[in-house]
Amino acid sequence: MEEEVKLEVRNLYKIFGPFPKKAMAMLEQGLDKEEIFEKTETTVGVQNASFRIYEGEIFVIMGLSGSGKSTMVRMFNRLIEPTAGQVLIDGEDITVMNSDQLVKLRRAKLSMVFQSFALMPHMTVLQNAAFGLEMDGIDKSTRQKRALEALEQVGLEAWAESMPNELSGGMQQRVGLARGLAVDPDILLMDEAFSALDPLIRTEMQDELLKLQSKSKRTIVFISHDLDEAMRIGDRIAIMEGGRVVQVGTPEEILQNPADDYVRAFFRGVDPTNILSAGDIATATQVTIPITDGKNPRTGLQRLIKNDRDYAFVLDRDKVFKGIVSTDSLHAMLESDDIPHLIPNAYLEGVVAAHKDDSLQDILPHVAGHSWPLPILDDEGRFIGAVSKNLFLRTLHRSSDEEQLPEEPQGNGAIAS
């Protein structure tokens, strides 16, 4: 099923300073952000950004300080007015909305959580969580009910009558998150929401956000300068540099195919074993043998010898994985008078398989613990490829941005029955 676009950015620009039109013309002439500022004292905040955010995903916009990420998210609710371009929410262009339309949109579909907790010190936790609803004119009993439900979502219902100064920093940020959730937004905008927290509490808040998302899918746009945070919570990531959106993709896509040296530098040193899955790197070039009635195991042995491979993967007619045979196990069976010459009798012992969604960290013990490549299966147990020691090491080597190791030899695929 095709994913539904919740928010779309089309050719979006933001120019700060006295000469936005002149700066736009200079951008069209090919001048960069620094050259334009030197000549006009005008700053390019966001430059020709275009991308889509799908319903129910956590979309992380990340970059270094000054990259334009916070400017970008503030154009999604027009806290900052775009210089040019469009922002569409559910197909409606918010850049052409009048004030009344914009207020209605913000109340109905958008909520924002900032880095600063911005709690009212004279209000209780419950009153703080209900503050946005109060500003919207919601009656007291309704807003308290919804605020309490939001506090329950973040595990703070027991502190509803406490004052903000009685809470830890992490708990205060949860109140800020509850305030955003209380209005039940379609889109939750989070601008560096966890940046002010210490690392341990920050990780706990990331876990809290992921737990909330698993229970109630909403579209979340999360701004961060922290790559670990982006990869941990983001379904997809947009990387910004100098006001430009350099690349958009899943953490796996960006790690394996960085768009340029800037993105590559961002990901240098990242441990791919916690990001890539077995299915991301599995290769389908191994020798495979269909297990059919009356199959002559000598054919499989000949195919292994011909392709200079030691192991073959045995599949049924639906490509469901059945076992692994080797040249040695086939030889031993064929030379024995006590063992029927059937392929299952040559299966290696101790063979395990991995699921395509298992992380490289998960499969590492199995890859390292056996001489044969680890078979990788889909949800129905069908064989999609295998991961050898050599392939695993080449993946790590490639991610460290060093010279490639030699490619492993290629097989000719499945043996026809």
Short mmCIF file of C-alpha atoms in Angstrom, two decimals:
data_model
loop_
_atom_site.label_atom_id
_atom_site.label_comp_id
_atom_site.label_asym_id
_atom_site.label_seq_id
_atom_site.Cartn_x
_atom_site.Cartn_y
_atom_site.Cartn_z
CA MET A 1 0.00 0.00 0.00
CA GLU A 2 1.32 3.42 -0.97
CA GLU A 3 2.32 5.63 1.93
CA GLU A 4 0.19 8.72 2.52
CA VAL A 5 1.99 12.04 2.36
CA LYS A 6 1.24 14.11 5.46
CA LEU A 7 3.56 17.07 4.92
CA GLU A 8 5.28 18.11 1.72
CA VAL A 9 7.91 20.80 1.17
CA ARG A 10 8.28 22.19 -2.34
CA ASN A 11 11.15 24.46 -3.37
CA LEU A 12 11.19 26.14 0.03
CA TYR A 13 13.42 29.16 0.71
CA LYS A 14 14.02 31.42 3.69
CA ILE A 15 16.22 34.49 3.34
CA PHE A 16 16.99 36.66 6.39
CA GLY A 17 18.16 40.23 5.96
CA PRO A 18 17.59 43.40 3.96
CA PHE A 19 17.82 42.08 0.38
CA PRO A 20 15.93 38.77 0.00
CA LYS A 21 15.11 39.30 -3.69
CA LYS A 22 18.72 40.13 -4.49
CA ALA A 23 19.87 37.07 -2.55
CA MET A 24 17.41 34.86 -4.46
CA ALA A 25 18.77 36.18 -7.76
CA MET A 26 22.34 35.50 -6.61
CA LEU A 27 21.38 31.93 -5.67
CA GLU A 28 20.05 31.43 -9.18
CA GLN A 29 23.40 32.69 -10.50
CA GLY A 30 25.17 29.96 -8.51
CA LEU A 31 26.62 31.97 -5.61
CA ASP A 32 26.80 30.14 -2.28
CA LYS A 33 25.58 31.20 1.16
CA GLU A 34 28.89 32.73 2.26
CA GLU A 35 29.36 34.77 -0.94
CA ILE A 36 25.84 36.16 -0.68
CA PHE A 37 26.33 37.24 2.92
CA GLU A 38 29.64 38.94 2.10
CA LYS A 39 28.04 40.92 -0.72
CA THR A 40 24.63 41.72 0.80
CA GLU A 41 24.73 40.99 4.57
CA THR A 42 21.75 38.77 3.82
CA THR A 43 21.63 35.21 5.18
CA VAL A 44 20.31 32.20 3.33
CA GLY A 45 18.50 30.16 5.99
CA VAL A 46 16.94 27.50 3.78
CA GLN A 47 17.65 26.99 0.11
CA ASN A 48 15.35 25.22 -2.37
CA ALA A 49 14.27 22.41 -0.04
CA SER A 50 11.92 19.73 -1.36
CA PHE A 51 10.90 16.49 0.36
CA ARG A 52 7.89 14.55 1.65
CA ILE A 53 7.05 13.37 5.16
CA TYR A 54 4.72 10.39 5.39
CA GLU A 55 1.90 9.84 7.84
CA GLY A 56 2.95 8.02 11.00
CA GLU A 57 6.73 8.31 10.58
CA ILE A 58 9.39 9.93 12.75
CA PHE A 59 11.22 12.21 10.33
CA VAL A 60 14.47 13.64 11.71
CA ILE A 61 15.99 16.81 10.27
CA MET A 62 19.61 17.06 11.35
CA GLY A 63 22.71 19.09 10.70
CA LEU A 64 25.34 21.19 12.41
CA SER A 65 24.61 24.55 14.00
CA GLY A 66 23.59 27.02 11.31
CA SER A 67 22.55 24.35 8.82
CA GLY A 68 18.96 25.65 8.72
CA LYS A 69 17.17 22.80 10.49
CA SER A 70 15.38 24.91 13.14
CA THR A 71 14.44 27.50 10.53
CA MET A 72 12.98 24.71 8.44
CA VAL A 73 10.72 23.29 11.16
CA ARG A 74 9.45 26.76 12.13
CA MET A 75 8.25 27.26 8.56
CA PHE A 76 6.05 24.16 8.94
CA ASN A 77 3.74 26.13 11.25
CA ARG A 78 4.73 29.58 9.94
CA LEU A 79 6.39 30.76 13.12
CA ILE A 80 8.87 31.83 10.45
CA GLU A 81 7.42 33.05 7.14
CA PRO A 82 8.92 31.40 4.04
CA THR A 83 10.49 33.67 1.44
CA ALA A 84 9.39 31.39 -1.40
CA GLY A 85 8.05 27.90 -1.95
CA GLN A 86 5.25 25.81 -0.49
CA VAL A 87 4.50 23.82 2.64
CA LEU A 88 1.57 21.46 2.15
CA ILE A 89 -0.19 19.71 5.05
CA ASP A 90 -2.72 17.13 3.90
CA GLY A 91 -2.46 18.73 0.47
CA GLU A 92 -3.23 22.27 1.66
CA ASP A 93 -0.62 24.97 1.10
CA ILE A 94 -0.22 26.74 4.43
CA THR A 95 1.91 29.52 2.92
CA VAL A 96 -1.20 31.12 1.35
CA MET A 97 -3.44 30.78 4.43
CA ASN A 98 -4.69 33.93 6.14
CA SER A 99 -4.32 34.43 9.90
CA ASP A 100 -7.65 32.84 10.82
CA GLN A 101 -7.00 29.79 8.64
CA LEU A 102 -3.51 29.42 10.08
CA VAL A 103 -4.78 29.58 13.68
CA LYS A 104 -7.36 26.88 12.91
CA LEU A 105 -4.70 24.69 11.29
CA ARG A 106 -2.35 25.04 14.26
CA ARG A 107 -5.13 24.17 16.71
CA ALA A 108 -6.37 21.20 14.69
CA LYS A 109 -3.23 19.59 13.38
CA LEU A 110 0.03 20.93 14.83
CA SER A 111 1.81 21.03 18.16
CA MET A 112 5.39 21.97 18.99
CA VAL A 113 7.79 20.89 21.72
CA PHE A 114 10.85 23.11 22.24
CA GLN A 115 14.27 22.52 23.77
CA SER A 116 13.31 24.84 26.62
CA PHE A 117 10.73 23.25 28.89
CA ALA A 118 9.00 26.67 29.22
CA LEU A 119 6.84 25.50 32.11
CA MET A 120 4.85 28.03 34.11
CA PRO A 121 6.42 27.91 37.61
CA HIS A 122 3.20 29.01 39.37
CA MET A 123 1.09 26.28 37.69
CA THR A 124 0.79 22.63 38.65
CA VAL A 125 2.00 19.90 36.31
CA LEU A 126 -1.61 19.26 35.26
CA GLN A 127 -2.23 22.94 34.57
CA ASN A 128 0.96 23.15 32.52
CA ALA A 129 -0.03 20.11 30.48
CA ALA A 130 -3.45 21.70 29.87
CA PHE A 131 -2.08 25.14 29.00
CA GLY A 132 -2.32 24.76 25.22
CA LEU A 133 -5.92 23.57 25.52
CA GLU A 134 -6.73 26.53 27.75
CA MET A 135 -5.32 28.89 25.12
CA ASP A 136 -7.60 27.20 22.59
CA GLY A 137 -10.64 27.97 24.76
CA ILE A 138 -11.38 24.36 25.75
CA ASP A 139 -13.57 24.11 28.85
CA LYS A 140 -11.87 23.27 32.14
CA SER A 141 -13.20 19.74 32.69
CA THR A 142 -12.37 18.66 29.12
CA ARG A 143 -8.87 20.12 29.14
CA GLN A 144 -8.07 18.59 32.53
CA LYS A 145 -9.28 15.19 31.33
CA ARG A 146 -7.18 15.39 28.16
CA ALA A 147 -4.15 16.76 30.02
CA LEU A 148 -4.33 13.92 32.55
CA GLU A 149 -4.52 11.38 29.72
CA ALA A 150 -1.41 12.97 28.20
CA LEU A 151 0.40 12.82 31.54
CA GLU A 152 -0.49 9.14 31.79
CA GLN A 153 1.09 8.59 28.36
CA VAL A 154 4.40 9.96 29.63
CA GLY A 155 4.15 8.30 33.05
CA LEU A 156 3.54 11.44 35.12
CA GLU A 157 -0.07 11.09 36.23
CA ALA A 158 1.08 10.68 39.86
CA TRP A 159 2.73 14.13 39.71
CA ALA A 160 -0.32 15.94 38.30
CA GLU A 161 -0.67 18.21 41.34
CA SER A 162 3.06 18.78 41.84
CA MET A 163 4.83 22.02 40.95
CA PRO A 164 7.50 22.12 38.20
CA ASN A 165 10.33 22.84 40.67
CA GLU A 166 9.59 19.51 42.35
CA LEU A 167 10.46 17.60 39.18
CA SER A 168 13.77 16.54 37.66
CA GLY A 169 14.88 17.93 34.30
CA GLY A 170 13.73 14.80 32.49
CA MET A 171 10.35 14.90 34.19
CA GLN A 172 9.94 18.57 33.26
CA GLN A 173 10.62 17.73 29.64
CA ARG A 174 7.98 15.01 29.86
CA VAL A 175 5.51 17.67 31.00
CA GLY A 176 6.46 19.67 27.91
CA LEU A 177 5.86 16.60 25.77
CA ALA A 178 2.53 15.94 27.51
CA ARG A 179 1.47 19.54 26.77
CA GLY A 180 2.14 18.87 23.10
CA LEU A 181 0.29 15.54 23.18
CA ALA A 182 -2.73 16.92 25.04
CA VAL A 183 -3.95 18.81 21.98
CA ASP A 184 -3.85 15.47 20.10
CA PRO A 185 -2.01 16.83 17.04
CA ASP A 186 -1.73 15.13 13.68
CA ILE A 187 1.84 16.44 13.46
CA LEU A 188 4.17 16.89 16.43
CA LEU A 189 7.10 19.24 15.80
CA MET A 190 10.03 18.72 18.18
CA ASP A 191 12.86 21.25 17.95
CA GLU A 192 15.97 19.93 19.74
CA ALA A 193 13.50 18.72 22.38
CA PHE A 194 16.00 16.57 24.30
CA SER A 195 19.19 18.55 23.73
CA ALA A 196 19.23 20.20 27.15
CA LEU A 197 19.06 16.89 29.01
CA ASP A 198 22.01 14.92 30.30
CA PRO A 199 22.87 11.80 28.22
CA LEU A 200 21.17 9.24 30.44
CA ILE A 201 17.89 11.16 30.71
CA ARG A 202 18.10 11.95 27.00
CA THR A 203 18.22 8.24 26.16
CA GLU A 204 15.26 7.63 28.47
CA MET A 205 13.26 10.33 26.66
CA GLN A 206 14.12 8.80 23.30
CA ASP A 207 12.85 5.46 24.60
CA GLU A 208 9.71 7.21 25.85
CA LEU A 209 9.10 8.76 22.45
CA LEU A 210 9.54 5.43 20.67
CA LYS A 211 7.19 3.75 23.15
CA LEU A 212 4.55 6.43 22.59
CA GLN A 213 4.94 6.07 18.83
CA SER A 214 4.46 2.29 18.99
CA LYS A 215 1.13 2.79 20.80
CA SER A 216 -0.24 5.74 18.84
CA LYS A 217 1.24 6.43 15.43
CA ARG A 218 1.44 10.15 14.73
CA THR A 219 3.64 12.10 12.35
CA ILE A 220 6.66 13.48 14.22
CA VAL A 221 9.20 15.94 12.81
CA PHE A 222 12.23 15.86 15.10
CA ILE A 223 15.10 18.36 14.88
CA SER A 224 18.50 17.20 16.13
CA HIS A 225 22.22 17.85 15.73
CA ASP A 226 23.03 14.44 17.22
CA LEU A 227 23.62 11.63 14.72
CA ASP A 228 23.20 8.87 17.29
CA GLU A 229 19.84 10.31 18.30
CA ALA A 230 18.74 10.67 14.67
CA MET A 231 19.62 7.08 13.83
CA ARG A 232 18.06 5.76 17.02
CA ILE A 233 14.61 7.29 16.60
CA GLY A 234 14.32 8.28 12.94
CA ASP A 235 12.42 6.26 10.35
CA ARG A 236 14.04 8.60 7.83
CA ILE A 237 16.60 11.39 8.13
CA ALA A 238 17.08 14.62 6.19
CA ILE A 239 20.63 15.95 6.45
CA MET A 240 21.06 19.70 6.03
CA GLU A 241 24.17 21.73 5.33
CA GLY A 242 24.36 25.46 4.64
CA GLY A 243 20.59 25.73 4.22
CA ARG A 244 20.44 22.87 1.71
CA VAL A 245 18.86 19.47 2.18
CA VAL A 246 21.77 17.30 1.09
CA GLN A 247 20.18 13.86 1.43
CA VAL A 248 16.97 12.20 2.62
CA GLY A 249 16.73 8.50 3.41
CA THR A 250 16.62 5.79 6.03
CA PRO A 251 19.68 5.48 8.28
CA GLU A 252 20.60 2.32 6.35
CA GLU A 253 20.31 4.01 2.94
CA ILE A 254 22.40 6.99 3.98
CA LEU A 255 25.05 4.87 5.68
CA GLN A 256 25.47 2.65 2.62
CA ASN A 257 25.09 5.35 -0.06
CA PRO A 258 26.13 8.79 1.26
CA ALA A 259 25.30 11.56 -1.20
CA ASP A 260 28.57 13.44 -0.85
CA ASP A 261 31.67 13.95 1.30
CA TYR A 262 29.72 16.05 3.83
CA VAL A 263 27.30 13.19 4.53
CA ARG A 264 30.13 10.67 4.44
CA ALA A 265 32.00 12.68 7.09
CA PHE A 266 28.88 12.78 9.25
CA PHE A 267 28.66 9.00 9.24
CA ARG A 268 32.38 8.28 9.53
CA GLY A 269 33.05 6.24 12.64
CA VAL A 270 29.42 5.10 12.99
CA ASP A 271 29.15 1.46 14.03
CA PRO A 272 27.11 -0.13 11.20
CA THR A 273 26.35 -3.26 13.21
CA ASN A 274 23.60 -1.41 15.08
CA ILE A 275 22.13 0.19 11.95
CA LEU A 276 22.30 -2.28 9.07
CA SER A 277 20.22 -5.43 9.04
CA ALA A 278 21.14 -8.86 7.73
CA GLY A 279 18.88 -8.32 4.74
CA ASP A 280 20.69 -5.09 3.86
CA ILE A 281 23.96 -6.86 3.13
CA ALA A 282 22.99 -10.47 2.27
CA THR A 283 24.10 -11.60 -1.19
CA ALA A 284 22.21 -14.07 -3.36
CA THR A 285 25.25 -15.29 -5.29
CA GLN A 286 25.67 -18.57 -3.40
CA VAL A 287 25.18 -21.97 -4.97
CA THR A 288 21.68 -23.26 -4.17
CA ILE A 289 20.24 -26.73 -4.72
CA PRO A 290 16.53 -27.45 -5.10
CA ILE A 291 15.47 -30.46 -3.06
CA THR A 292 13.21 -32.45 -5.40
CA ASP A 293 12.25 -36.10 -5.46
CA GLY A 294 14.87 -38.24 -7.19
CA LYS A 295 17.47 -35.46 -7.18
CA ASN A 296 20.95 -36.79 -7.76
CA PRO A 297 23.26 -35.33 -5.09
CA ARG A 298 26.19 -35.81 -7.49
CA THR A 299 24.81 -32.90 -9.55
CA GLY A 300 24.99 -30.65 -6.53
CA LEU A 301 28.55 -31.77 -5.81
CA GLN A 302 29.59 -31.08 -9.41
CA ARG A 303 28.05 -27.62 -9.23
CA LEU A 304 29.98 -26.81 -6.06
CA ILE A 305 33.24 -27.96 -7.62
CA LYS A 306 32.55 -26.03 -10.82
CA ASN A 307 31.88 -22.80 -8.92
CA ASP A 308 34.79 -23.34 -6.51
CA ARG A 309 32.49 -23.18 -3.52
CA ASP A 310 32.55 -25.30 -0.39
CA TYR A 311 28.91 -24.91 0.63
CA ALA A 312 25.47 -25.00 -1.02
CA PHE A 313 22.08 -23.97 0.34
CA VAL A 314 19.25 -26.46 -0.11
CA LEU A 315 15.79 -25.01 -0.87
CA ASP A 316 12.38 -26.48 -1.61
CA ARG A 317 10.33 -25.55 -4.68
CA ASP A 318 9.06 -22.41 -2.86
CA LYS A 319 12.65 -21.41 -1.97
CA VAL A 320 12.08 -22.21 1.71
CA PHE A 321 15.43 -22.93 3.33
CA LYS A 322 16.01 -26.58 4.33
CA GLY A 323 19.70 -26.95 5.14
CA ILE A 324 23.33 -26.59 4.05
CA VAL A 325 25.52 -29.21 2.39
CA SER A 326 29.25 -29.06 1.70
CA THR A 327 31.61 -30.76 -0.70
CA ASP A 328 32.91 -32.82 2.22
CA SER A 329 29.46 -33.87 3.47
CA LEU A 330 28.33 -34.81 -0.06
CA HIS A 331 31.54 -36.78 -0.68
CA ALA A 332 31.15 -38.62 2.63
CA MET A 333 27.55 -39.55 1.89
CA LEU A 334 28.24 -40.70 -1.66
CA GLU A 335 31.18 -42.83 -0.53
CA SER A 336 29.16 -44.51 2.23
CA ASP A 337 27.25 -47.74 1.68
CA ASP A 338 25.30 -47.27 4.92
CA ILE A 339 23.72 -43.89 4.13
CA PRO A 340 21.00 -43.50 1.46
CA HIS A 341 22.23 -41.13 -1.20
CA LEU A 342 19.66 -38.37 -0.52
CA ILE A 343 20.57 -34.72 -0.09
CA PRO A 344 19.01 -34.35 3.42
CA ASN A 345 21.44 -37.01 4.64
CA ALA A 346 24.32 -34.65 3.82
CA TYR A 347 23.00 -31.70 5.82
CA LEU A 348 25.56 -30.09 8.12
CA GLU A 349 24.82 -30.12 11.82
CA GLY A 350 24.58 -26.94 13.89
CA VAL A 351 23.25 -24.80 11.06
CA VAL A 352 21.17 -21.80 12.13
CA ALA A 353 19.48 -19.14 10.02
CA ALA A 354 18.84 -15.42 10.66
CA HIS A 355 15.89 -13.19 9.81
CA LYS A 356 16.40 -10.40 7.30
CA ASP A 357 15.57 -7.77 9.95
CA ASP A 358 18.16 -9.02 12.47
CA SER A 359 20.89 -6.44 13.07
CA LEU A 360 24.51 -7.13 12.20
CA GLN A 361 25.16 -7.08 15.93
CA ASP A 362 22.65 -9.92 16.32
CA ILE A 363 24.13 -12.11 13.59
CA LEU A 364 27.81 -11.52 14.39
CA PRO A 365 28.18 -14.56 16.72
CA HIS A 366 26.66 -16.86 14.08
CA VAL A 367 28.78 -15.46 11.25
CA ALA A 368 31.95 -15.76 13.33
CA GLY A 369 31.08 -19.13 14.83
CA HIS A 370 30.84 -21.23 11.65
CA SER A 371 32.84 -21.72 8.50
CA TRP A 372 29.78 -21.57 6.23
CA PRO A 373 27.92 -18.34 5.33
CA LEU A 374 24.88 -17.56 7.47
CA PRO A 375 21.59 -18.07 5.59
CA ILE A 376 19.21 -15.09 5.73
CA LEU A 377 15.46 -15.71 5.48
CA ASP A 378 12.32 -13.62 4.98
CA ASP A 379 9.14 -13.76 7.07
CA GLU A 380 8.02 -16.96 5.33
CA GLY A 381 11.35 -18.72 5.80
CA ARG A 382 12.37 -18.22 2.18
CA PHE A 383 16.05 -17.90 1.41
CA ILE A 384 17.06 -14.38 0.28
CA GLY A 385 20.84 -14.72 0.51
CA ALA A 386 23.69 -15.30 2.92
CA VAL A 387 26.30 -13.37 4.89
CA SER A 388 29.84 -14.72 4.91
CA LYS A 389 32.71 -13.64 7.15
CA ASN A 390 34.32 -11.89 4.20
CA LEU A 391 31.13 -10.00 3.36
CA PHE A 392 30.65 -8.98 7.00
CA LEU A 393 34.22 -7.66 7.23
CA ARG A 394 33.94 -5.82 3.92
CA THR A 395 30.80 -4.08 5.20
CA LEU A 396 32.63 -2.88 8.30
CA HIS A 397 35.64 -1.89 6.20
CA ARG A 398 33.54 0.07 3.72
CA SER A 399 31.77 1.93 6.52
CA SER A 400 35.11 3.01 7.96
CA ASP A 401 35.79 4.80 4.65
CA GLU A 402 38.99 2.94 3.86
CA GLU A 403 40.06 0.99 0.77
CA GLN A 404 37.72 -1.79 -0.30
CA LEU A 405 38.69 -5.35 0.46
CA PRO A 406 38.62 -7.66 -2.57
CA GLU A 407 35.15 -8.83 -3.58
CA GLU A 408 34.33 -12.40 -2.64
CA PRO A 409 33.99 -14.83 -5.57
CA GLN A 410 30.62 -14.92 -7.26
CA GLY A 411 28.60 -18.07 -7.78
CA ASN A 412 26.15 -18.79 -10.57
CA GLY A 413 22.99 -18.97 -8.48
CA ALA A 414 20.49 -21.81 -8.27
CA ILE A 415 20.88 -25.17 -9.89
CA ALA A 416 18.00 -26.03 -12.15
CA SER A 417 16.19 -29.21 -11.24
#
